[in-house]
Tab-separated table of C-alpha atoms and ligand atoms in Angstrom:
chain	number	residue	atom	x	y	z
A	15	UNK	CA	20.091	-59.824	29.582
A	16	UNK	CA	20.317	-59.863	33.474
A	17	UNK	CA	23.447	-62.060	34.956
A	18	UNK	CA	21.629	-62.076	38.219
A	19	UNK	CA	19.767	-64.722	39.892
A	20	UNK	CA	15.958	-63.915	40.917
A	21	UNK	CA	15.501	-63.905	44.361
A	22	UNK	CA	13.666	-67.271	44.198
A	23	UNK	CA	16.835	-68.829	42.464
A	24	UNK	CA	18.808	-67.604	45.113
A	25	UNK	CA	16.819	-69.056	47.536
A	26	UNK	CA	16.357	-72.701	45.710
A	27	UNK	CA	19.891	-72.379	45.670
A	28	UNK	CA	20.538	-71.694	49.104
A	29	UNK	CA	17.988	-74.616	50.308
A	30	UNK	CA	20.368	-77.267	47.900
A	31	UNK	CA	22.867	-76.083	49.492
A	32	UNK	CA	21.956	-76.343	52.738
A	33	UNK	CA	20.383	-79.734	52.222
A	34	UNK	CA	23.716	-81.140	50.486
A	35	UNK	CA	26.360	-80.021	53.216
A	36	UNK	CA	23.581	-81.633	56.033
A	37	UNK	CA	22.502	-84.569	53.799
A	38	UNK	CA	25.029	-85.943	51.550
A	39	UNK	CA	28.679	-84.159	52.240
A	40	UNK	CA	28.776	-86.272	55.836
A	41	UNK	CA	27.853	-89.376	54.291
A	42	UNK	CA	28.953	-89.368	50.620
A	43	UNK	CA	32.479	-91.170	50.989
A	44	UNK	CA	31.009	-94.490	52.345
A	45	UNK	CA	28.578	-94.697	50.000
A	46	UNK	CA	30.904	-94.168	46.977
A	47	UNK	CA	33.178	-96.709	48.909
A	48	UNK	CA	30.322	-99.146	49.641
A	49	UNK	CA	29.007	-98.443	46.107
A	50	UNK	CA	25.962	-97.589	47.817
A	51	UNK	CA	22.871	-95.435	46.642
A	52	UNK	CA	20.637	-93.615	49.098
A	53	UNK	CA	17.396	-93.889	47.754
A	54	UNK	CA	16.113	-91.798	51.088
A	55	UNK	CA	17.527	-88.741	48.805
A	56	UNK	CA	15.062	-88.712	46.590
A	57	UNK	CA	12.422	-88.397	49.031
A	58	UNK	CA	14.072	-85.983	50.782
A	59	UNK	CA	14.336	-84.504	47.483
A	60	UNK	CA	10.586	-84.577	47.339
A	61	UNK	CA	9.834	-83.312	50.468
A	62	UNK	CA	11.533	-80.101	49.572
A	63	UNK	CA	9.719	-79.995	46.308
A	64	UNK	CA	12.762	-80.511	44.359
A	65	UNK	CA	11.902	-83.505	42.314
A	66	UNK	CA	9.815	-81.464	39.505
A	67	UNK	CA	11.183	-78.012	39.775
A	68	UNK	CA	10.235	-76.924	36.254
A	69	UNK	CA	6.817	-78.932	35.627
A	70	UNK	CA	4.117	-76.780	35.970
A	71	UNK	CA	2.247	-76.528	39.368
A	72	UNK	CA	-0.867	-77.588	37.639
A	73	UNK	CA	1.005	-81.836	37.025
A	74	UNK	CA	2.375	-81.703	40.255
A	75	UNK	CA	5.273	-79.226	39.904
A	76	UNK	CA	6.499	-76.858	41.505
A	77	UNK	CA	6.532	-74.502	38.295
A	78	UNK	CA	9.916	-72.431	38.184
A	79	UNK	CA	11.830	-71.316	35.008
A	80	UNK	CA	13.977	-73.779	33.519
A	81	UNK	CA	17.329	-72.274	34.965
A	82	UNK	CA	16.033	-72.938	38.512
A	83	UNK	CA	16.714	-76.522	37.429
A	84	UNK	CA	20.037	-76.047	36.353
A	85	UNK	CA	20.995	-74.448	40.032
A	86	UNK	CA	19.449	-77.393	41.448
A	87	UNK	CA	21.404	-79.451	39.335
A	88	UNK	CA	24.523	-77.528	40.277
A	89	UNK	CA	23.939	-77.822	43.695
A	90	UNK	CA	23.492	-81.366	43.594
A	91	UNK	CA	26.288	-81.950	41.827
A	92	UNK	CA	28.637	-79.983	44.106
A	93	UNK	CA	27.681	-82.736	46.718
A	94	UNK	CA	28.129	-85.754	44.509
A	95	UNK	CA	27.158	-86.520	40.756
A	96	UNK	CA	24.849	-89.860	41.566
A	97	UNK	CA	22.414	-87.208	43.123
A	98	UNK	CA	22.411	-84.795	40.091
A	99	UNK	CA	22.523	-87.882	37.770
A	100	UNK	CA	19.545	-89.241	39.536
A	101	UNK	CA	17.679	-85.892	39.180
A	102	UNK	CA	18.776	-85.570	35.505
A	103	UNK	CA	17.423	-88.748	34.234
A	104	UNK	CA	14.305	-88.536	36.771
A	105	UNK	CA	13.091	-85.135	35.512
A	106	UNK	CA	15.304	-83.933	32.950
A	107	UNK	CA	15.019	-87.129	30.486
A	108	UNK	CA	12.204	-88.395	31.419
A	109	UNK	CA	9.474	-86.008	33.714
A	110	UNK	CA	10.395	-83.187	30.806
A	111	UNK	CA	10.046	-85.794	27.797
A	112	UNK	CA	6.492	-86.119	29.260
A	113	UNK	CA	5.640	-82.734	29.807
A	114	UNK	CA	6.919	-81.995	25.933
A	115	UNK	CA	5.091	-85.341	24.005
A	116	UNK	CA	2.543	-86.717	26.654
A	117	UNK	CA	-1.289	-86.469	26.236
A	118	UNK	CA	-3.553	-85.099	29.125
A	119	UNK	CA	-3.878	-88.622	30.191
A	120	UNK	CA	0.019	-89.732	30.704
A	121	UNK	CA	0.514	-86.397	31.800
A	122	UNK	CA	-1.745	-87.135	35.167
A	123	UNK	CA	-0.769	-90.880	35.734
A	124	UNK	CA	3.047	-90.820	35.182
A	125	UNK	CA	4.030	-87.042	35.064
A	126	UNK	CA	2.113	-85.917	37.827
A	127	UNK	CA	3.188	-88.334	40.747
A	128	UNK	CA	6.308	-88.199	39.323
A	129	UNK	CA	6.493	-84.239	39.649
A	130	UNK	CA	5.358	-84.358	43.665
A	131	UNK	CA	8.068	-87.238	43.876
A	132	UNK	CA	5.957	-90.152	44.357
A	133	UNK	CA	7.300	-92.023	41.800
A	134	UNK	CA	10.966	-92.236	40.128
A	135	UNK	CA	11.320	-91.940	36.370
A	136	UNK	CA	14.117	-93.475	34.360
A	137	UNK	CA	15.167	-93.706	30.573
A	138	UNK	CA	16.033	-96.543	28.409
A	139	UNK	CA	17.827	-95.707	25.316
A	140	UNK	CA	21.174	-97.545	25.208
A	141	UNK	CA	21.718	-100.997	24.412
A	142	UNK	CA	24.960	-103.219	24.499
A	143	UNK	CA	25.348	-102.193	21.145
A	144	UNK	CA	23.803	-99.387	20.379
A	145	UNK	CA	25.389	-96.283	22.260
A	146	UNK	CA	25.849	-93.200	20.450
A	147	UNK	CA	24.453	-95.678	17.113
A	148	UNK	CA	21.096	-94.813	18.795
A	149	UNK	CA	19.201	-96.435	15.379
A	150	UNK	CA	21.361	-99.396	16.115
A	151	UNK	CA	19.175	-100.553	18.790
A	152	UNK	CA	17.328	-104.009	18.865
A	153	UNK	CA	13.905	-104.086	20.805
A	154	UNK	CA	11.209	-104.449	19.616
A	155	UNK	CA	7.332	-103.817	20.294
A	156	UNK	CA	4.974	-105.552	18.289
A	157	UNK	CA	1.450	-104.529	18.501
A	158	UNK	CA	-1.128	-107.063	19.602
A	159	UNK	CA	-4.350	-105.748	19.662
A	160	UNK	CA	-4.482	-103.072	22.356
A	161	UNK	CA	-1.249	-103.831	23.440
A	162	UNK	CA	2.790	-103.535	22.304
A	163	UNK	CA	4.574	-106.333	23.349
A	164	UNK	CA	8.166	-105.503	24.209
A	165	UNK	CA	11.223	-108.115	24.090
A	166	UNK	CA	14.949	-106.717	24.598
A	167	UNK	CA	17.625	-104.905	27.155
A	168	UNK	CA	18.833	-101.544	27.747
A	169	UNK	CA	21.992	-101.193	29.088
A	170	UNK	CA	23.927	-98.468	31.114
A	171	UNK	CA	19.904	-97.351	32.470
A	172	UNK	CA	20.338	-95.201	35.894
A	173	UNK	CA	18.385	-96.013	38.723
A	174	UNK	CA	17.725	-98.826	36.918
A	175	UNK	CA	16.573	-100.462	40.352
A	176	UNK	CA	14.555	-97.486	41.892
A	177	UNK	CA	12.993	-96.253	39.555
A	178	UNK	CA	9.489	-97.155	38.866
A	179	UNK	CA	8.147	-95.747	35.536
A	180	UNK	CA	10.974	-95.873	32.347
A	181	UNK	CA	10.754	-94.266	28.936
A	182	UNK	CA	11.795	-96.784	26.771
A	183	UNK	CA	12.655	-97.211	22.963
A	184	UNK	CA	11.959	-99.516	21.113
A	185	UNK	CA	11.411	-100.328	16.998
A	186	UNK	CA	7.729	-100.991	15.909
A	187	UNK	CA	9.036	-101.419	12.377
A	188	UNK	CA	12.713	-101.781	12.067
A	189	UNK	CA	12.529	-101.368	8.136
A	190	UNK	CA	11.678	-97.562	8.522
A	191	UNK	CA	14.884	-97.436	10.190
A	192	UNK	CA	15.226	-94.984	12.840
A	193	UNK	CA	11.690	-93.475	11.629
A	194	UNK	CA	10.645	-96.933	13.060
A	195	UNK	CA	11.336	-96.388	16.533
A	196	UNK	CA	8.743	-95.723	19.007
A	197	UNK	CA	8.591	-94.093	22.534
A	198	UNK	CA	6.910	-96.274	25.511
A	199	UNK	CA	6.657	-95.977	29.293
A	200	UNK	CA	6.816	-99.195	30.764
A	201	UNK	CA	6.449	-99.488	34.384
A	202	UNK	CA	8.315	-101.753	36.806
A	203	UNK	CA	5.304	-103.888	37.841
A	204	UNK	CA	4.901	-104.816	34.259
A	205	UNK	CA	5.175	-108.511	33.900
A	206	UNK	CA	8.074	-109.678	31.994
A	207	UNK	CA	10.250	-106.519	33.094
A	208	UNK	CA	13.208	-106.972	35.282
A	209	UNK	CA	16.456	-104.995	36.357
A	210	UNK	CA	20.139	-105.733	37.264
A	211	UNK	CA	21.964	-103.036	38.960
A	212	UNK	CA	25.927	-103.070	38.448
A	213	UNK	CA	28.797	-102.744	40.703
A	214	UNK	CA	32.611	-102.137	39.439
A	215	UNK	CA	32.080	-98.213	37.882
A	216	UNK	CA	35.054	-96.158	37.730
A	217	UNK	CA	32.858	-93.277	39.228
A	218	UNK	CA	29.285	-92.290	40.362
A	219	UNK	CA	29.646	-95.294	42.864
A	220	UNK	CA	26.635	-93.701	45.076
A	221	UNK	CA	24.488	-94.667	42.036
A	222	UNK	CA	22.750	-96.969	40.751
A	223	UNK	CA	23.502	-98.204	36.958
A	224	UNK	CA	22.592	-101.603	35.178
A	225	UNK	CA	20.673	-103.290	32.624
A	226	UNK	CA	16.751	-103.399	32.344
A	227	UNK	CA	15.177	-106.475	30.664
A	228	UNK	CA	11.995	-106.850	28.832
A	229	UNK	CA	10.713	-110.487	28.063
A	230	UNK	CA	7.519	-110.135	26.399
A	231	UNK	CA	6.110	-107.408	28.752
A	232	UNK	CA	2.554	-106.139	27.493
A	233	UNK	CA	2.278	-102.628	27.224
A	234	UNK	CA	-1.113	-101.037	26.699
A	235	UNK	CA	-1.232	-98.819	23.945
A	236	UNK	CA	-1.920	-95.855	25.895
A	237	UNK	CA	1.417	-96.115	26.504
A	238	UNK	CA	2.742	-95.057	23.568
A	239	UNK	CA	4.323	-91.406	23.678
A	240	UNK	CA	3.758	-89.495	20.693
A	241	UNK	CA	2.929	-91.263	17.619
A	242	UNK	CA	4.694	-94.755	16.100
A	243	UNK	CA	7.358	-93.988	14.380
A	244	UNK	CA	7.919	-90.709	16.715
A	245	UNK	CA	10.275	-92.233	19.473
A	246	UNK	CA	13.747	-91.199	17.462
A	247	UNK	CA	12.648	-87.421	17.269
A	248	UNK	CA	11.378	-87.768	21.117
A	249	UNK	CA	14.770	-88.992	22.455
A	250	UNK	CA	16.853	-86.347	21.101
A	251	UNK	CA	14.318	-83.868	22.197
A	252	UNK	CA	14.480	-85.517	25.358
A	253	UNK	CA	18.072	-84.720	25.330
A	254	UNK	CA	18.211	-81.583	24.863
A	255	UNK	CA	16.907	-81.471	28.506
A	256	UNK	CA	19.166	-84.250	30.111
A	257	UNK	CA	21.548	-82.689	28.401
A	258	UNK	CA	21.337	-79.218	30.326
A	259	UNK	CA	20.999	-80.774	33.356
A	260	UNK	CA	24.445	-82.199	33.208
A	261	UNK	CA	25.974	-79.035	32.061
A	262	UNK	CA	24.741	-77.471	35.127
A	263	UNK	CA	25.538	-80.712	37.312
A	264	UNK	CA	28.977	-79.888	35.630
A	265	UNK	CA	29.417	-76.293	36.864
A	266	UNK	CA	28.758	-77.894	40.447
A	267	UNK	CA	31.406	-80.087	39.885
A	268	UNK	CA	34.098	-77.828	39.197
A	269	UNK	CA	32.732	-75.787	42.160
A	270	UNK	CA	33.577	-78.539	44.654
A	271	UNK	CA	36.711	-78.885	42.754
A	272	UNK	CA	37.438	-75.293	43.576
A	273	UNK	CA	36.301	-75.105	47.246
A	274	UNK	CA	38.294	-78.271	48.113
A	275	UNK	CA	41.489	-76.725	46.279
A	276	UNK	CA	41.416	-72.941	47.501
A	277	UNK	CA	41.308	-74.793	51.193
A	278	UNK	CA	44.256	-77.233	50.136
A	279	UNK	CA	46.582	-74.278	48.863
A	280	UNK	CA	45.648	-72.718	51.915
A	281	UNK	CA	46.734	-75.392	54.271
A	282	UNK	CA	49.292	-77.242	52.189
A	283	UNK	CA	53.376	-75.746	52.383
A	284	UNK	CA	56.122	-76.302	50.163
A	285	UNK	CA	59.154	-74.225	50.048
A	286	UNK	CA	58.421	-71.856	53.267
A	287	UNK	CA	55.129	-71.021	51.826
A	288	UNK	CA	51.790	-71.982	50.987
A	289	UNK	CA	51.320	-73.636	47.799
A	290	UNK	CA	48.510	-70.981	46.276
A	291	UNK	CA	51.596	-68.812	46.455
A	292	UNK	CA	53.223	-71.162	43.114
A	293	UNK	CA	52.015	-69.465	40.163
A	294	UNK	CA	51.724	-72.668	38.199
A	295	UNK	CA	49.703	-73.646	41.071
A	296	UNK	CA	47.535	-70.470	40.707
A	297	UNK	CA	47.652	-71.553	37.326
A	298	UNK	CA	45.366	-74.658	37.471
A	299	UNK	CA	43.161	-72.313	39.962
A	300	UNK	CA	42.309	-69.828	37.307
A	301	UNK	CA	41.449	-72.012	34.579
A	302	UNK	CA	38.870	-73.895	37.283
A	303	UNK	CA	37.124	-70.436	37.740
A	304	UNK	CA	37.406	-69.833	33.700
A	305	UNK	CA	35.685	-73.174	32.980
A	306	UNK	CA	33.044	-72.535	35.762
A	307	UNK	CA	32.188	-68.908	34.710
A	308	UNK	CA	31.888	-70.043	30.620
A	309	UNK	CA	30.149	-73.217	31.730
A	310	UNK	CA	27.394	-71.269	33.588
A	311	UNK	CA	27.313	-68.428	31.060
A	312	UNK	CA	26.587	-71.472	28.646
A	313	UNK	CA	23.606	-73.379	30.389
A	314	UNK	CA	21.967	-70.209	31.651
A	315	UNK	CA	21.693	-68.981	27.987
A	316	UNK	CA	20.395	-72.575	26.960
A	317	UNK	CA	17.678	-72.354	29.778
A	318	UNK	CA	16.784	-68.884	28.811
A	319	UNK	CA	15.770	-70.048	25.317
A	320	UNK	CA	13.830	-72.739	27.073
A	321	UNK	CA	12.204	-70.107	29.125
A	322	UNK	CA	11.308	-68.791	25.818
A	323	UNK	CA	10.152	-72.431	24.106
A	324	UNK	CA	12.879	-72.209	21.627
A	325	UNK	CA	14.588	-74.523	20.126
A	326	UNK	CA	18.289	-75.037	22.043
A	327	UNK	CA	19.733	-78.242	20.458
A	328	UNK	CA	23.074	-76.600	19.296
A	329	UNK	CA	23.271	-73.966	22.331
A	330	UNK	CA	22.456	-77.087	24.758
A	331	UNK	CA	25.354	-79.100	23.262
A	332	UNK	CA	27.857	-76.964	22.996
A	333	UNK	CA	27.244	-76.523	26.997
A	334	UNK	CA	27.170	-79.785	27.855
A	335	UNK	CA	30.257	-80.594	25.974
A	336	UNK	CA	32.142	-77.674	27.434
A	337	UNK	CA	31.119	-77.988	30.757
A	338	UNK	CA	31.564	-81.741	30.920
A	339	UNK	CA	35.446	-80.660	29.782
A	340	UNK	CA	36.145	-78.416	32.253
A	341	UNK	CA	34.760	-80.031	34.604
A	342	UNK	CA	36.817	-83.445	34.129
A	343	UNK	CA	39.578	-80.667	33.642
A	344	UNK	CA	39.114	-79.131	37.216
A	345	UNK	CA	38.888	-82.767	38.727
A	346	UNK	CA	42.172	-83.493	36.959
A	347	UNK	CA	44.129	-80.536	38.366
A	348	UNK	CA	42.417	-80.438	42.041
A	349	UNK	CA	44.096	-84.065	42.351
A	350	UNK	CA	47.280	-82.453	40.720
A	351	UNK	CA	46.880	-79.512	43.465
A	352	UNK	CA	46.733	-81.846	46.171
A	353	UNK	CA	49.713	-83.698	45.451
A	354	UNK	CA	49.625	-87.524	46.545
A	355	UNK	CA	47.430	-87.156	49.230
A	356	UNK	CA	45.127	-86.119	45.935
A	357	UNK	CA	45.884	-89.816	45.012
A	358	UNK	CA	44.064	-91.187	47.751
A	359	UNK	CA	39.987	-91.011	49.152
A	360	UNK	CA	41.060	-88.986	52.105
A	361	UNK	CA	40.643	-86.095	49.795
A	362	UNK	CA	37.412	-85.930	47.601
A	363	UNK	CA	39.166	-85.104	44.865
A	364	UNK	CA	40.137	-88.637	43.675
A	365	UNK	CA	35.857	-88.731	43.914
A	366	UNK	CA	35.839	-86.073	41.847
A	367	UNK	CA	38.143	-87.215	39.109
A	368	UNK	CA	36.428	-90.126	38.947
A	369	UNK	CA	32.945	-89.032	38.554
A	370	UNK	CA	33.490	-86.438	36.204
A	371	UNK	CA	34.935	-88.536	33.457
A	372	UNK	CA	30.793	-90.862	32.827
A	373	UNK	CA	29.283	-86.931	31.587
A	374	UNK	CA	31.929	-86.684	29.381
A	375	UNK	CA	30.606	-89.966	27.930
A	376	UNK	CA	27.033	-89.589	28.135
A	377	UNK	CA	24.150	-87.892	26.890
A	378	UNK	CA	26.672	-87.640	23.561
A	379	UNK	CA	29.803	-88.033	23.887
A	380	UNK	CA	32.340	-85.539	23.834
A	381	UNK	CA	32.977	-86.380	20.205
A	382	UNK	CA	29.387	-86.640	19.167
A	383	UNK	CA	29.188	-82.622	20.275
A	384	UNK	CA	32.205	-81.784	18.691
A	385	UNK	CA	30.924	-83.310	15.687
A	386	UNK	CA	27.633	-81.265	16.066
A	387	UNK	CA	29.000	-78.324	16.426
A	388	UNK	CA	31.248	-78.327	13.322
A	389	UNK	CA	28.113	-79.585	11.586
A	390	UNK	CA	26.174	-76.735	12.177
A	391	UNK	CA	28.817	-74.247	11.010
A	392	UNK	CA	29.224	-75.953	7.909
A	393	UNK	CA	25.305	-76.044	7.336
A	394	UNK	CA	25.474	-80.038	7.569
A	395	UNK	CA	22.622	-79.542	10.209
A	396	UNK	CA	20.212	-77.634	11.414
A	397	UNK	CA	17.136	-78.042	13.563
A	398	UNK	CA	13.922	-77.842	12.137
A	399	UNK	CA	10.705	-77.024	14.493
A	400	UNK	CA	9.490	-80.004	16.717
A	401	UNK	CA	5.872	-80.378	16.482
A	402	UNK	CA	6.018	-80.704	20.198
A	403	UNK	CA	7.508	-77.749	22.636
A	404	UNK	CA	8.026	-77.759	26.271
A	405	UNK	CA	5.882	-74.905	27.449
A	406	UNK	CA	6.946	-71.080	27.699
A	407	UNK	CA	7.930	-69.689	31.226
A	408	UNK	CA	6.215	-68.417	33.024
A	409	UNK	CA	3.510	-71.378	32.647
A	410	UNK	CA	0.115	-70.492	31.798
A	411	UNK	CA	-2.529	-71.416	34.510
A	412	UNK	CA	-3.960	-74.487	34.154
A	413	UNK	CA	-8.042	-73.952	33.043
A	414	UNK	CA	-9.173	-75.443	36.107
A	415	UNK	CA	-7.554	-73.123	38.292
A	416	UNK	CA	-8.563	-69.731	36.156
B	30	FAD	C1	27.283	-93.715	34.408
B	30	FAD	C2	26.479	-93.807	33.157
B	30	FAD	C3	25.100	-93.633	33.205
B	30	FAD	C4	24.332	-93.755	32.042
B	30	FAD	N1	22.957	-93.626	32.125
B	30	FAD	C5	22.204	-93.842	31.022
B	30	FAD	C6	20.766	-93.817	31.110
B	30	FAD	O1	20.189	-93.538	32.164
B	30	FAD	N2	20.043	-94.117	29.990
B	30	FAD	C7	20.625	-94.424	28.807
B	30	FAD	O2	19.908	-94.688	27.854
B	30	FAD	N3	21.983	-94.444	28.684
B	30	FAD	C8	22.786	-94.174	29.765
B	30	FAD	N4	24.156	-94.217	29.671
B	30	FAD	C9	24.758	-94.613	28.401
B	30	FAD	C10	25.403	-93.492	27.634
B	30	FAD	O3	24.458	-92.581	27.176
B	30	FAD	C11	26.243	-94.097	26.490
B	30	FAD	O4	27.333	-94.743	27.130
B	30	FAD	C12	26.721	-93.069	25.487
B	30	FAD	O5	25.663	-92.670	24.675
B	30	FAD	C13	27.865	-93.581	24.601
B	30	FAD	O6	27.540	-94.798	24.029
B	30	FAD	P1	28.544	-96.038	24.143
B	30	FAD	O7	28.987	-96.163	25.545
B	30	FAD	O8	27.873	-97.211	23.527
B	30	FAD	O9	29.804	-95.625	23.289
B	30	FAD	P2	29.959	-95.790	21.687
B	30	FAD	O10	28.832	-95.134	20.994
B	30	FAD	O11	30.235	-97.213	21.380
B	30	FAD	O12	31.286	-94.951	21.442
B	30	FAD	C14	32.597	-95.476	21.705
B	30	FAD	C15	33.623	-94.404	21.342
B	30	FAD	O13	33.548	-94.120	19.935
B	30	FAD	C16	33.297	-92.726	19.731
B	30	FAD	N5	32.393	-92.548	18.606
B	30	FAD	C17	31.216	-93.172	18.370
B	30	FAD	N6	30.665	-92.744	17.222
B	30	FAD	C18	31.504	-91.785	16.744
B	30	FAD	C19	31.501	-90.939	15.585
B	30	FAD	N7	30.482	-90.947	14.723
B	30	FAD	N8	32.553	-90.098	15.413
B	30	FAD	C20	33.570	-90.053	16.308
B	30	FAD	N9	33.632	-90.816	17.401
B	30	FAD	C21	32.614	-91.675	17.614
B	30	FAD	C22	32.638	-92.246	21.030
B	30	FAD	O14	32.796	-90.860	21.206
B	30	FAD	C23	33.402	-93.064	22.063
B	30	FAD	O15	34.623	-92.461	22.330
B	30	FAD	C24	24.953	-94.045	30.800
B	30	FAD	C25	26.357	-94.169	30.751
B	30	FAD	C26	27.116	-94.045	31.901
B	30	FAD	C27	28.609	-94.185	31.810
């Protein structure tokens, strides 16, 4: 066990920094209020080799541990959550979900520009009616000779309009129930595919969120990840690694929610002194750095046993779930600490509030890990081993380069 950061973490975590205060802190209030995303982020994001920090060097990587992603994420997130949302579906759900399932040849066309941040990944799981009912879904892909041809929507997909390759589900034989459903990547150019972004979010305004449409878009069969029948198994595993990225993201959250607070009771008087001087105002202080500290105890112990390529379904859940709490927690009393002028955008806090309420809904909701975790104790579930694993850190060299 060793609470410290490596020196490399510390320096990732310096760069996001850095790149955050310069890059999105001046700018992020008119894009939230123009509902705006900044798609020049991402390739900034690339540039500083951000955009597949834990895919191995060998697919285009840059090939640190697992936790080096979650400081990335919390970095990002202390700037804004469209940014750490963007990187969690982008590598977390999707560049990860490749790395785990995809054959040598899906690995080099979609992982590996995806890794060096050439292209943008996105994932397609939710429908208008099927949410946390993930078998509830509707599309379909029928096979037709050496293609799947896909007809349905997903809804609530982010970056549904940037992103150019999607991992989509979809049932190849809806009587197997959700043993029918299949993983595909479908790319944008795909005939028959289309996107609608939409505007009117309570929070992540800086990012983009809509519905993707497929009307009889041929997929070759290449394209199918894993095996038929596979895709059910593949988006929980898939997951677990969105999953930890939002925990993290969530530890960044609270962070901001700290910084911006310990300034405000700083500046801020009542009664002949400065508010951090209230103890029930110390109060709400206290709990932020309790719910920071546990959160990022919690992910760092879920992306150690992804160092180690075990399986971290019930560790990665109970972090996202607590973290996602506290975080929505520290929002809630940073506007509380800053009174009514908490109330309005001339604070970030109101941002804050806002934003931190969509990861307590997604990637399971905050009742769908409660329910998980009591399962577990009772012996209701338990994980059995994936026949896929993402790979041990530190990666193995690739053959070509021993
Ligand atoms: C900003 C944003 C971005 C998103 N991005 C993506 C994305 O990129 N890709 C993607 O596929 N999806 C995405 N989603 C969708 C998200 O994953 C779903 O919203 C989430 O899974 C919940 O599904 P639902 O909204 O249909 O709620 P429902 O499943 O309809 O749940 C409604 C309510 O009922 C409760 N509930 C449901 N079942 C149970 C149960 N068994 N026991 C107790 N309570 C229950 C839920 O907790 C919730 O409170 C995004 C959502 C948001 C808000």
């Amino acid at each position: 066990m060793d609470f410290e950061l490596t020196e490399e973490q510390e320096m990732v975590r310096k760069m996001v920094r850095q790149f955050v205060d310069k890059e999105i802190n001046p700018y992020i209030q008119d894009w939230d209020d123009q509902g705006h995303f900044e798609s020049s982020i991402m390739k900034r994001l690339a540039d500083l080799d951000l955009m597949g920090v834990c895919i191995p060097e060998e697919y285009g990587g840059s090939g640190m541990d697992y936790n080096t992603l979650a400081i990335v994420c919390e970095e990002l997130e202390r700037g804004d959550t469209a940014f750490r949302t963007a990187v969690s579906v982008h590598t977390g759900l999707n560049s990860m979900t490749l790395l785990q399932w995809g054959n040598e040849e899906q690995k080099k066309k979609y992982l590996t520009p995806q890794a060096r941040g050439e292209k943008v990944g996105a994932f397609g799981l939710t429908e208008p009616n099927a949410g946390s009912d993930v078998a509830s879904l509707k599309t379909t892909a029928v096979k037709e000779g050496d293609h799947y041809i896909l007809n349905g929507q997903k809804t609530w997909i982010s970056l549904c309009d940037h992103a150019d390759h999607f991992l989509v589900f979809a049932y190849t034989d809806k009587d197997k129930k959700h043993k029918g459903i299949s993983a595909f990547i479908v790319e944008r150019t795909m005939p028959g595919f289309s996107s609608r972004g939409f505007k009117g979010k309570l929070g992540i305004r800086a990012g983009n969120t809509g519905e993707i449409f497929f009307d009889n878009v041929k997929v070759p069969k290449e394209n199918l990840l894993g095996e038929e029948g596979e895709g059910f198994k593949i988006s929980m595993s898939a997951l677990d690694n969105g999953r930890f990225t939002v925990a993290a993201g969530a530890c960044g959250q609270i962070l901001a929610c700290m910084e911006e607070s310990v300034k405000y009771c700083h500046e801020r008087k009542t009664f002949g002194k400065e508010i951090g001087k209230h103890q029930l105002v110390q109060q709400m202080l206290a709990k932020m750095e309790a719910g920071y500290q546990m959160s990022r105890l919690l992910v760092f112990r879920a992306g150690s046993l992804k160092n180690q390529g075990k399986r971290n379904t019930r560790e990665t859940s109970l972090a996202k779930w607590q973290a996602c709490d506290f975080a929505n927690e520290a929002a809630n009393d940073a506007v509380q600490i800053h009174g009514a002028y908490g109330y309005s955008n001339e604070y970030p806090v109101e941002r804050f509030l806002r934003n931190s309420k969509a990861p307590v809904i997604y990637e399971g909701t905050r009742e769908i890990h409660t329910i998980m975790q009591a399962e577990y104790m009772l012996g209701y579930r338990s994980d059995k081993p994936l026949s896929n694993n993402l790979p041990v850190w530190p990666f193995e060299q690739s053959k070509e380069e021993v």
